[in-house]
XYZ file of C-alpha atoms in Angstrom:
529
model
C 127.480 99.180 144.572
C 125.482 99.848 141.433
C 127.416 98.835 138.331
C 129.890 96.563 140.144
C 129.306 93.551 137.893
C 129.645 95.651 134.745
C 132.944 97.051 135.975
C 134.069 93.557 136.946
C 133.485 92.352 133.383
C 135.462 95.331 132.102
C 138.342 94.541 134.486
C 138.316 90.905 133.382
C 138.602 91.996 129.791
C 141.470 94.381 130.531
C 143.377 91.714 132.487
C 142.497 88.758 130.270
C 146.210 88.163 129.558
C 147.946 89.516 132.647
C 146.022 87.631 135.347
C 146.142 84.213 133.615
C 149.895 84.731 133.223
C 150.304 85.410 136.947
C 148.214 82.387 137.895
C 150.003 80.107 135.423
C 153.419 81.091 136.801
C 152.424 80.560 140.437
C 150.702 77.227 139.843
C 153.495 76.107 137.533
C 156.181 76.862 140.152
C 154.396 74.723 142.744
C 153.635 71.847 140.390
C 157.171 71.822 138.992
C 158.689 71.959 142.488
C 156.669 68.947 143.592
C 157.669 66.962 140.507
C 161.351 67.873 140.889
C 161.469 66.985 144.596
C 159.823 63.620 143.909
C 162.481 62.906 141.290
C 165.508 64.184 143.202
C 164.559 62.701 146.578
C 162.626 59.508 145.808
C 163.369 57.852 149.184
C 162.109 58.969 152.581
C 165.610 58.667 154.069
C 166.962 61.215 151.589
C 164.161 63.622 152.356
C 164.630 63.262 156.113
C 168.372 63.926 155.784
C 167.598 67.088 153.844
C 165.129 68.137 156.524
C 167.773 67.676 159.239
C 170.182 69.870 157.270
C 167.564 72.593 156.867
C 166.602 72.430 160.528
C 170.240 72.970 161.542
C 170.620 76.147 159.454
C 168.695 79.237 160.635
C 169.872 81.047 157.485
C 168.050 78.560 155.246
C 164.911 78.779 157.364
C 164.999 82.561 157.091
C 164.750 82.247 153.324
C 162.119 79.552 152.946
C 160.742 78.757 156.394
C 160.808 75.603 158.518
C 160.141 72.039 157.377
C 157.164 70.515 159.166
C 157.285 67.098 157.481
C 160.530 66.286 155.716
C 159.589 62.643 155.159
C 156.980 63.407 152.504
C 157.269 64.964 149.064
C 154.394 67.290 149.924
C 156.097 68.485 153.092
C 159.289 69.399 151.238
C 157.278 71.046 148.463
C 155.492 73.196 151.022
C 158.831 74.168 152.569
C 160.396 75.012 149.205
C 157.546 76.850 147.496
C 155.184 78.344 150.096
C 157.077 81.580 150.774
C 158.010 82.192 147.141
C 154.534 81.640 145.747
C 152.858 83.506 148.602
C 154.987 86.551 147.790
C 154.038 86.227 144.111
C 150.343 85.926 145.028
C 150.636 89.028 147.201
C 152.277 90.983 144.370
C 149.619 89.841 141.903
C 146.845 90.988 144.222
C 148.446 94.311 145.108
C 149.191 95.316 141.536
C 145.744 94.213 140.332
C 143.872 96.196 142.967
C 145.951 99.354 142.538
C 145.633 99.159 138.760
C 141.816 99.147 138.960
C 141.398 101.625 141.836
C 143.957 104.331 142.511
C 145.392 104.295 138.985
C 141.874 104.813 137.586
C 141.375 107.841 139.826
C 144.800 109.258 139.023
C 144.152 109.158 135.273
C 140.648 110.606 135.634
C 138.842 107.550 134.241
C 137.151 106.853 137.572
C 135.560 110.306 137.476
C 134.146 109.660 134.010
C 132.758 106.324 135.162
C 131.343 107.935 138.297
C 129.420 110.428 136.157
C 127.283 107.503 134.987
C 124.818 105.456 137.026
C 127.593 103.870 139.087
C 127.801 103.631 142.860
C 130.635 105.207 144.832
C 131.969 101.809 145.967
C 131.557 100.056 142.608
C 135.108 100.687 141.350
C 136.955 99.339 144.419
C 134.391 96.545 144.818
C 135.034 95.330 141.270
C 138.798 95.388 141.880
C 138.443 93.423 145.120
C 136.176 90.858 143.486
C 138.612 90.482 140.600
C 141.600 89.879 142.909
C 139.583 87.576 145.175
C 138.395 85.532 142.205
C 141.946 85.249 140.865
C 143.170 83.959 144.227
C 140.315 81.470 144.494
C 141.009 80.144 141.002
C 144.710 79.925 141.797
C 144.006 77.966 145.006
C 141.812 75.541 143.064
C 144.420 74.989 140.361
C 147.159 74.428 142.958
C 144.982 71.808 144.623
C 144.251 70.043 141.348
C 147.885 70.133 140.181
C 149.267 68.653 143.401
C 146.522 66.086 143.841
C 147.040 65.099 140.206
C 150.636 64.152 141.081
C 149.420 61.727 143.718
C 149.881 63.956 146.767
C 147.207 63.816 149.500
C 144.151 65.905 148.655
C 143.803 67.561 152.116
C 147.413 68.753 151.989
C 147.026 69.993 148.415
C 143.883 71.918 149.369
C 145.584 73.421 152.427
C 148.545 74.477 150.290
C 146.295 76.147 147.728
C 144.245 77.942 150.372
C 147.367 79.136 152.183
C 148.794 80.757 149.035
C 145.393 82.104 147.949
C 144.715 83.333 151.492
C 147.942 85.338 151.473
C 146.863 86.917 148.205
C 143.486 87.776 149.738
C 145.092 89.498 152.752
C 147.254 91.641 150.501
C 144.191 92.433 148.396
C 142.923 94.138 151.538
C 146.280 95.808 152.121
C 146.294 97.234 148.580
C 142.739 98.551 148.648
C 143.545 100.182 152.000
C 146.744 101.866 150.805
C 144.840 103.087 147.740
C 142.825 105.300 150.098
C 145.868 106.928 151.659
C 147.561 108.627 148.732
C 146.605 110.304 145.480
C 149.171 108.410 143.390
C 149.180 104.759 142.303
C 152.982 104.576 142.508
C 152.945 105.642 146.155
C 150.089 103.271 146.993
C 152.052 100.391 145.466
C 155.173 101.451 147.343
C 153.362 101.445 150.689
C 151.821 98.037 149.993
C 155.224 96.695 148.907
C 156.743 98.021 152.131
C 154.097 96.132 154.114
C 154.999 92.985 152.168
C 158.694 93.560 152.879
C 158.044 93.947 156.599
C 155.936 90.789 156.530
C 158.807 88.886 154.924
C 161.333 90.193 157.449
C 159.101 89.316 160.412
C 158.653 85.786 159.096
C 162.362 85.417 158.316
C 163.467 86.665 161.728
C 160.876 84.555 163.509
C 161.849 81.367 161.684
C 165.604 81.971 161.931
C 165.587 82.886 165.629
C 162.758 80.445 166.400
C 160.658 83.250 167.861
C 157.150 82.161 166.954
C 155.609 85.486 167.992
C 157.426 87.294 165.186
C 156.449 84.722 162.557
C 152.802 84.861 163.657
C 152.782 88.629 163.039
C 153.189 88.008 159.293
C 150.650 86.615 156.794
C 153.613 84.841 155.164
C 154.207 83.139 158.496
C 150.554 82.100 158.602
C 150.924 80.484 155.189
C 153.818 78.370 156.476
C 151.954 77.453 159.645
C 148.945 76.129 157.814
C 151.276 73.099 157.731
C 150.202 71.708 154.375
C 150.879 67.953 154.206
C 151.805 67.964 157.922
C 148.717 67.779 160.163
C 146.990 70.790 158.565
C 145.691 73.660 160.680
C 142.422 74.457 158.960
C 141.454 77.191 161.405
C 144.216 79.394 159.960
C 142.265 79.641 156.706
C 139.600 81.476 158.711
C 142.273 83.883 159.953
C 143.184 84.743 156.348
C 139.518 85.310 155.493
C 138.827 87.511 158.534
C 142.007 89.590 158.151
C 141.369 90.266 154.467
C 137.708 91.117 155.070
C 138.639 93.477 157.914
C 141.121 95.325 155.708
C 138.579 95.637 152.886
C 135.929 96.895 155.318
C 138.381 99.420 156.746
C 139.176 100.649 153.250
C 135.455 101.084 152.530
C 135.065 103.239 155.627
C 138.102 105.336 154.748
C 136.850 105.844 151.183
C 133.872 107.773 152.566
C 136.178 110.283 154.232
C 137.957 111.508 151.102
C 137.122 113.124 147.794
C 137.424 111.247 144.533
C 140.942 111.590 143.166
C 142.484 112.607 146.483
C 144.012 110.624 149.317
C 143.532 110.737 153.058
C 147.119 111.940 153.381
C 147.053 115.350 151.672
C 149.726 116.096 149.114
C 152.096 118.832 150.216
C 152.088 121.885 147.934
C 155.398 122.680 146.325
C 157.264 125.933 146.704
C 156.243 128.737 144.303
C 159.668 128.884 142.651
C 161.876 125.948 141.777
C 165.332 125.710 143.287
C 168.215 126.731 140.980
C 169.535 123.181 140.833
C 166.313 121.993 139.167
C 167.254 123.553 135.828
C 168.348 120.358 134.107
C 166.589 117.099 133.181
C 169.027 115.146 135.362
C 168.134 117.268 138.395
C 164.428 116.771 137.698
C 164.888 113.006 137.372
C 166.786 112.953 140.671
C 164.027 114.977 142.349
C 161.385 112.562 141.081
C 163.271 109.395 142.013
C 165.094 110.266 145.219
C 162.298 109.131 147.539
C 162.081 105.753 145.864
C 165.865 105.353 145.944
C 165.979 106.164 149.656
C 163.271 103.617 150.447
C 164.931 100.887 148.412
C 168.340 101.625 149.967
C 166.994 101.401 153.502
C 165.225 98.143 152.667
C 168.372 96.637 151.171
C 170.424 97.724 154.178
C 168.007 96.010 156.572
C 167.926 92.804 154.522
C 171.710 92.884 154.243
C 171.998 93.092 158.017
C 169.731 90.057 158.337
C 171.686 87.985 155.817
C 175.025 88.977 157.324
C 173.929 88.147 160.857
C 172.692 84.710 159.785
C 175.586 83.781 157.485
C 177.799 82.508 160.300
C 175.200 79.890 161.238
C 175.493 78.202 157.836
C 178.921 76.872 158.751
C 177.403 75.144 161.780
C 175.549 72.705 159.519
C 178.637 70.507 159.365
C 178.944 70.305 163.133
C 177.063 67.033 163.522
C 177.684 65.666 160.041
C 181.187 64.152 159.677
C 180.734 63.362 155.987
C 179.727 66.920 155.146
C 182.563 68.227 157.315
C 185.069 66.159 155.306
C 183.685 67.494 152.025
C 183.842 71.067 153.275
C 187.390 70.551 154.509
C 188.398 69.616 150.967
C 186.606 72.710 149.660
C 188.190 75.038 152.172
C 186.289 74.422 155.375
C 182.956 75.674 156.666
C 183.905 79.092 155.370
C 183.331 77.772 151.869
C 179.723 77.028 152.752
C 179.340 80.474 154.307
C 180.735 82.091 151.159
C 178.360 80.012 149.030
C 175.424 81.204 151.121
C 176.516 84.839 150.949
C 177.081 84.601 147.190
C 173.575 83.171 146.777
C 172.116 85.998 148.850
C 173.945 88.620 146.807
C 172.420 86.983 143.721
C 168.990 87.298 145.316
C 169.623 90.960 146.104
C 170.710 91.428 142.491
C 167.367 90.115 141.291
C 165.470 92.436 143.615
C 167.654 95.348 142.535
C 166.540 94.463 139.016
C 163.021 95.385 140.129
C 164.311 98.817 141.143
C 166.074 99.216 137.787
C 162.883 98.342 135.891
C 160.751 100.644 138.051
C 163.142 103.573 137.731
C 163.492 103.131 133.963
C 159.750 102.862 133.415
C 159.292 106.171 135.193
C 159.778 107.469 131.659
C 156.546 105.766 130.630
C 154.733 107.074 133.708
C 155.770 110.630 132.915
C 154.723 110.194 129.302
C 151.327 108.653 130.146
C 150.566 111.361 132.705
C 151.280 114.049 130.058
C 154.144 115.482 132.110
C 156.772 114.617 129.496
C 155.326 116.838 126.775
C 155.829 120.172 128.606
C 159.453 119.229 129.261
C 160.110 118.100 125.699
C 158.405 121.242 124.354
C 161.362 123.244 125.681
C 164.959 123.037 124.514
C 165.342 119.607 126.163
C 166.074 116.902 123.601
C 164.446 113.496 123.897
C 167.795 111.793 124.262
C 168.795 114.055 127.118
C 165.468 113.540 128.909
C 165.528 109.756 128.609
C 169.199 109.500 129.615
C 168.488 111.481 132.777
C 166.075 108.820 134.036
C 168.358 106.052 132.822
C 171.150 107.580 134.869
C 168.923 107.452 137.947
C 168.037 103.817 137.186
C 171.599 102.635 136.585
C 173.196 104.626 139.380
C 170.379 103.879 141.800
C 170.551 100.113 141.280
C 174.284 100.238 142.063
C 173.571 102.268 145.217
C 170.927 99.888 146.580
C 173.167 96.881 145.918
C 176.047 98.624 147.641
C 173.829 99.298 150.662
C 172.847 95.623 150.922
C 176.352 94.263 150.374
C 178.046 96.679 152.766
C 175.657 96.060 155.661
C 175.780 92.294 155.077
C 179.569 92.368 155.211
C 179.679 94.520 158.334
C 177.132 92.323 160.157
C 178.994 89.149 159.189
C 182.318 90.792 160.012
C 181.264 91.592 163.578
C 180.489 87.892 164.089
C 184.056 86.951 163.106
C 185.801 90.113 164.379
C 186.573 91.472 160.917
C 183.929 94.140 160.122
C 186.030 96.343 157.829
C 187.524 93.561 155.734
C 184.236 91.723 155.337
C 182.424 94.968 154.581
C 184.757 95.713 151.665
C 184.639 92.076 150.523
C 180.844 91.916 150.491
C 180.592 95.324 148.845
C 182.545 93.906 145.922
C 180.373 90.770 145.859
C 177.259 92.947 145.650
C 178.599 95.240 142.936
C 179.413 92.227 140.753
C 175.630 91.885 140.329
C 175.323 95.366 138.818
C 175.850 94.455 135.122
C 173.071 91.825 135.229
C 170.774 94.314 136.971
C 171.523 96.908 134.297
C 170.499 94.411 131.622
C 166.959 94.582 132.979
C 167.075 98.366 132.711
C 168.139 97.899 129.090
C 165.178 95.592 128.405
C 162.802 98.110 129.982
C 164.284 100.944 127.904
C 164.004 98.976 124.670
C 160.335 98.232 125.383
C 159.693 101.887 126.245
C 161.181 103.032 122.973
C 159.823 100.300 120.725
C 156.618 98.976 122.335
C 155.606 101.423 125.085
C 152.226 99.792 125.609
C 153.934 96.496 126.385
C 156.395 97.747 128.990
C 154.844 95.256 131.412
C 156.968 92.671 129.595
C 159.980 94.078 131.443
C 158.395 92.873 134.685
C 157.642 89.545 133.031
C 161.332 89.240 132.118
C 162.298 89.901 135.740
C 159.923 87.194 136.994
C 161.205 84.762 134.361
C 164.840 85.397 135.334
C 163.972 84.966 139.012
C 162.268 81.632 138.369
C 165.168 80.395 136.240
C 167.589 81.308 138.998
C 165.606 79.901 141.893
C 164.177 76.789 140.259
C 166.350 76.109 137.216
C 168.672 73.700 139.005
C 165.860 72.058 140.968
C 163.897 71.463 137.763
C 167.050 70.246 135.988
C 166.549 72.636 133.085
C 169.039 72.569 130.216
C 171.981 74.927 130.547
C 170.934 76.973 127.516
C 167.564 77.679 129.144
C 169.108 78.744 132.434
C 171.655 80.869 130.584
C 168.856 83.024 129.194
C 168.976 84.867 132.500
C 171.746 87.474 132.745
C 172.158 86.539 136.405
C 173.319 83.060 135.342
C 176.472 84.675 133.943
C 177.450 86.594 137.078
C 180.641 85.029 138.511
C 181.030 84.229 142.175
C 182.959 87.016 143.847
C 183.699 85.183 147.102
C 186.332 82.524 147.513
C 187.720 82.692 143.983
C 188.995 85.242 141.412
C 186.351 87.149 139.477
C 186.223 86.493 135.741
C 185.614 89.870 134.113
C 184.650 88.370 130.733
C 180.953 87.691 131.488
C 180.612 91.109 133.122
C 181.984 92.826 130.031
C 179.592 90.880 127.826
C 176.644 91.851 130.027
C 177.778 95.456 129.835
C 177.926 95.223 126.044
C 174.413 93.727 125.833
C 173.093 96.438 128.146
C 174.665 99.172 126.030
C 173.085 97.755 122.865
C 169.654 97.581 124.525
C 169.918 101.119 125.881
C 171.055 102.556 122.565
C 168.307 100.722 120.678
C 165.676 101.922 123.145
C 166.881 105.504 122.971
C 167.025 105.452 119.149
C 163.506 104.020 118.769
C 162.130 106.576 121.226
C 163.601 109.282 118.992
C 161.539 108.009 116.046
C 158.102 107.470 117.563
C 155.402 109.920 118.580
C 155.033 110.906 122.210
C 152.003 109.005 123.538
C 152.426 106.734 120.547
C 153.459 103.130 120.344
C-alpha cells in the first residue's frame, strides 16, 4: 500500500473537474425533483392519487420502482429519483475506478509508477478510495440539499446513503472486473453488463411483485431502504459489506495475475488476416462487432420487457372512471399504451445514443493506443479511416434500436394477438429515434476532430439530453431549454402520422457535425489536439 495517498492526490487532481460534475448532476437531479414535486403536488390528496395510479401500473413500477409513501413529498421524490440517480452513481464509480486502474495498466503508466517505491496494491487502492470518497461526499450533499428543503433529516440521510451505497457496490464491481481482462473497454463493458442485469432484476421484481428478484439487485436495495417511509437502516450495512467483499475479492485476484494482463487470457490471433480484412471498413467491423452484438442482445431483452408490460398500462383506467372518460376521448386505453410505448422508445433512443458515442469515440481509442498511425501510414486516407468507424456507429445504432423495437412489438403483439403487425409498428417507432441518436455521433465526431482531449464532453452531452428529457417537464423548464436536446424534436410514431420535417432537420444537423469533424481531423496532427 506504499504510495497510496500520493496516488490518491494525483487522481484527485486528474479528476478535479470530472468528479465534481458527476456529483453536481446527481445531487441537482434529486434536489430539483423534490422541489418540482412539492410545487406540482402541494396537497397530500394529489400525491396519494398519484401513488394509486403508479401502484396500478406494473409498467411504471418497472421503470422507477414502487412508491412506499405517496402522501409525502419525500416519498414521491424517492420513487421518482432513486433508480435514476443510483444508476448515475454506479456509472460514476465504474468509470472512475476503471480509469485509474485498468486504463493505467493498458497504457503502461502503471508499470512506470510501479518501478518507483510504490506498493502493488497502491494503484487500485487509490482508485477505490477516490470512488468511495466521491460517493460519501455525494451522500452528504444529497442529505443537506433535501433537509434544506424542509424534508425530514432521517429520510434525507437514508436517501443519500442509498444512492451512495449503490455507487460503493459498483466501485467493487468495477475493481473486480478490472482484474479479469487486459483492456479497459472490456472491463467497462462487463461492469456495465452487471449494471444492466441489476436494472432488469429490479424492474422485473417490481413489475411482477416478486420481491426475491428485486432483492437480488443493488438497485432494488436502494429502493427498499425506504427513504422517507419507515427507513430500513440495516440495508446500509448490506451495501457496505457487499462493496467491501467485492473489493477484497479483487485484491485477492490481483495477486494471481501479472501487471498489464488479466485473469482471462487474451486469445492469440491467427498468423494471417482473412482476405475480407483488407479495407478500413472491414477492420472497423472486426473491432466493433462484439460491442454491437452485446448492445443488440441487451436492447432485445429490454424490448421484450417493455412490450410484455405495455398492456398493463391500459389497466390503469379500470378503477378510475374520470381517467377512463378522458382516455375514451383520446382513443381509449390504447392511447395510454401507445404513449407508454412511445416514451420507452424515446428511452431506448437515449441509450442507443450511448452506443453511438462509444462507437464513434473508438477513433480516439485507436489513436491514443497508437494503433491508428500504422494504418494511416499506408495508402489509407484519414477520411476513409474515420468514415469506416462512423459507418459502424451510425449503422450499429440503427441495428440496436431495431432490435429493441422489434422485440417490444412482438411481445406486445402476443398479448393482443397481433405479433406481426405490432412488430412492424414498433420497429418503425424505434427507427424514428435514429436521427436524434446520430446527432450524438456527430457531436462526438466534431469533438474528436476539433478537441480530441475533450471528447468526454460527448458523454456530458448525452447526460444533459437525458436529464432534459426525463426531468424537463417535471422541472417546468422553458421550451427553448428542452428543445436543446435532439430527442425533443423526435415525433411520436404511434397513434398519429409522423412529421418528417424534424427528422430531416436532425439529419441535416448530423451531416454538418460529421463533415466538420472529418474536416478538422484532416487538418490536425495525429495524437495532437
